[in-house]
Amino acid sequence: LPFQALPVLFKRWLKNEEVEEGGTVMLHCELTKPNAPVEWRKGDRVLQSSDKYEIRQEGTRVELFVYDAEAEDA
């Protein structure tokens, strides 16, 4: 029998965060399904884990760390 899976939704949305220049900020959200694929974007650019960005996902919680924050990261 074919069935339709429920869509992945946000249980907790991202909140604006402030950080001093040079600091680290963590953005996080919570999804309705564990381990759903997530893309973090800045404008049209898809962010990848690097020295600047760290992406973590555990269950329904997804986190983006931005290291050495600059004004351009807003």
PDB file of C-alpha atoms in Angstrom:
ATOM      1  CA  LEU A   1       0.000   0.000   0.000  1.00  0.00           C
ATOM      2  CA  PRO A   2       1.400   3.401  -0.928  1.00  0.00           C
ATOM      3  CA  PHE A   3       1.414   6.023   1.781  1.00  0.00           C
ATOM      4  CA  GLN A   4       2.457   9.618   2.053  1.00  0.00           C
ATOM      5  CA  ALA A   5       4.969  10.611   4.702  1.00  0.00           C
ATOM      6  CA  LEU A   6       4.265  13.698   6.736  1.00  0.00           C
ATOM      7  CA  PRO A   7       6.409  16.711   5.817  1.00  0.00           C
ATOM      8  CA  VAL A   8       9.250  17.849   8.044  1.00  0.00           C
ATOM      9  CA  LEU A   9       8.278  21.005   9.933  1.00  0.00           C
ATOM     10  CA  PHE A  10       9.950  23.302  12.439  1.00  0.00           C
ATOM     11  CA  LYS A  11       9.058  22.653  16.085  1.00  0.00           C
ATOM     12  CA  ARG A  12      11.315  25.557  17.104  1.00  0.00           C
ATOM     13  CA  TRP A  13      12.303  28.250  14.671  1.00  0.00           C
ATOM     14  CA  LEU A  14      15.621  30.048  14.493  1.00  0.00           C
ATOM     15  CA  LYS A  15      15.996  33.123  16.675  1.00  0.00           C
ATOM     16  CA  ASN A  16      18.109  36.175  15.939  1.00  0.00           C
ATOM     17  CA  GLU A  17      21.327  36.086  17.928  1.00  0.00           C
ATOM     18  CA  GLU A  18      23.857  38.813  18.645  1.00  0.00           C
ATOM     19  CA  VAL A  19      27.577  38.282  19.080  1.00  0.00           C
ATOM     20  CA  GLU A  20      30.568  40.579  19.286  1.00  0.00           C
ATOM     21  CA  GLU A  21      32.865  40.685  16.290  1.00  0.00           C
ATOM     22  CA  GLY A  22      35.414  37.886  16.556  1.00  0.00           C
ATOM     23  CA  GLY A  23      33.126  35.783  18.754  1.00  0.00           C
ATOM     24  CA  THR A  24      31.244  32.561  18.119  1.00  0.00           C
ATOM     25  CA  VAL A  25      27.500  32.320  17.671  1.00  0.00           C
ATOM     26  CA  MET A  26      25.297  29.218  17.606  1.00  0.00           C
ATOM     27  CA  LEU A  27      22.039  29.142  15.678  1.00  0.00           C
ATOM     28  CA  HIS A  28      19.725  26.209  16.251  1.00  0.00           C
ATOM     29  CA  CYS A  29      16.288  24.921  15.399  1.00  0.00           C
ATOM     30  CA  GLU A  30      14.276  21.801  16.100  1.00  0.00           C
ATOM     31  CA  LEU A  31      12.470  19.706  13.502  1.00  0.00           C
ATOM     32  CA  THR A  32       9.503  17.349  13.727  1.00  0.00           C
ATOM     33  CA  LYS A  33      11.490  14.386  12.322  1.00  0.00           C
ATOM     34  CA  PRO A  34      14.914  13.177  13.419  1.00  0.00           C
ATOM     35  CA  ASN A  35      17.866  13.268  11.018  1.00  0.00           C
ATOM     36  CA  ALA A  36      15.971  15.061   8.243  1.00  0.00           C
ATOM     37  CA  PRO A  37      18.324  16.569   5.649  1.00  0.00           C
ATOM     38  CA  VAL A  38      18.976  20.271   6.335  1.00  0.00           C
ATOM     39  CA  GLU A  39      20.766  22.936   4.288  1.00  0.00           C
ATOM     40  CA  TRP A  40      22.101  26.050   5.973  1.00  0.00           C
ATOM     41  CA  ARG A  41      22.233  29.018   3.582  1.00  0.00           C
ATOM     42  CA  LYS A  42      23.507  32.548   3.505  1.00  0.00           C
ATOM     43  CA  GLY A  43      21.683  34.174   0.629  1.00  0.00           C
ATOM     44  CA  ASP A  44      22.016  31.813  -2.331  1.00  0.00           C
ATOM     45  CA  ARG A  45      25.137  30.115  -0.932  1.00  0.00           C
ATOM     46  CA  VAL A  46      24.834  26.720   0.799  1.00  0.00           C
ATOM     47  CA  LEU A  47      27.111  26.665   3.856  1.00  0.00           C
ATOM     48  CA  GLN A  48      29.448  23.719   4.401  1.00  0.00           C
ATOM     49  CA  SER A  49      31.394  22.700   7.510  1.00  0.00           C
ATOM     50  CA  SER A  50      34.765  24.475   7.494  1.00  0.00           C
ATOM     51  CA  ASP A  51      37.036  26.513   9.771  1.00  0.00           C
ATOM     52  CA  LYS A  52      34.336  29.221   9.697  1.00  0.00           C
ATOM     53  CA  TYR A  53      31.176  27.082  10.036  1.00  0.00           C
ATOM     54  CA  GLU A  54      30.377  23.933  11.996  1.00  0.00           C
ATOM     55  CA  ILE A  55      27.137  22.089  11.334  1.00  0.00           C
ATOM     56  CA  ARG A  56      25.790  19.563  13.846  1.00  0.00           C
ATOM     57  CA  GLN A  57      22.656  17.476  13.772  1.00  0.00           C
ATOM     58  CA  GLU A  58      21.486  15.130  16.482  1.00  0.00           C
ATOM     59  CA  GLY A  59      18.001  13.730  16.227  1.00  0.00           C
ATOM     60  CA  THR A  60      15.609  16.610  15.684  1.00  0.00           C
ATOM     61  CA  ARG A  61      18.054  19.340  16.793  1.00  0.00           C
ATOM     62  CA  VAL A  62      20.140  21.098  14.140  1.00  0.00           C
ATOM     63  CA  GLU A  63      22.905  23.592  14.990  1.00  0.00           C
ATOM     64  CA  LEU A  64      25.113  25.992  13.063  1.00  0.00           C
ATOM     65  CA  PHE A  65      28.184  27.476  14.740  1.00  0.00           C
ATOM     66  CA  VAL A  66      29.741  30.564  13.154  1.00  0.00           C
ATOM     67  CA  TYR A  67      33.289  31.141  14.351  1.00  0.00           C
ATOM     68  CA  ASP A  68      35.181  34.442  14.254  1.00  0.00           C
ATOM     69  CA  ALA A  69      31.971  36.347  13.482  1.00  0.00           C
ATOM     70  CA  GLU A  70      32.184  39.411  11.259  1.00  0.00           C
ATOM     71  CA  ALA A  71      29.637  42.027  10.175  1.00  0.00           C
ATOM     72  CA  GLU A  72      29.361  40.210   6.806  1.00  0.00           C
ATOM     73  CA  ASP A  73      27.990  37.158   8.645  1.00  0.00           C
ATOM     74  CA  ALA A  74      24.760  38.989   9.494  1.00  0.00           C
TER      75      ALA A  74
END
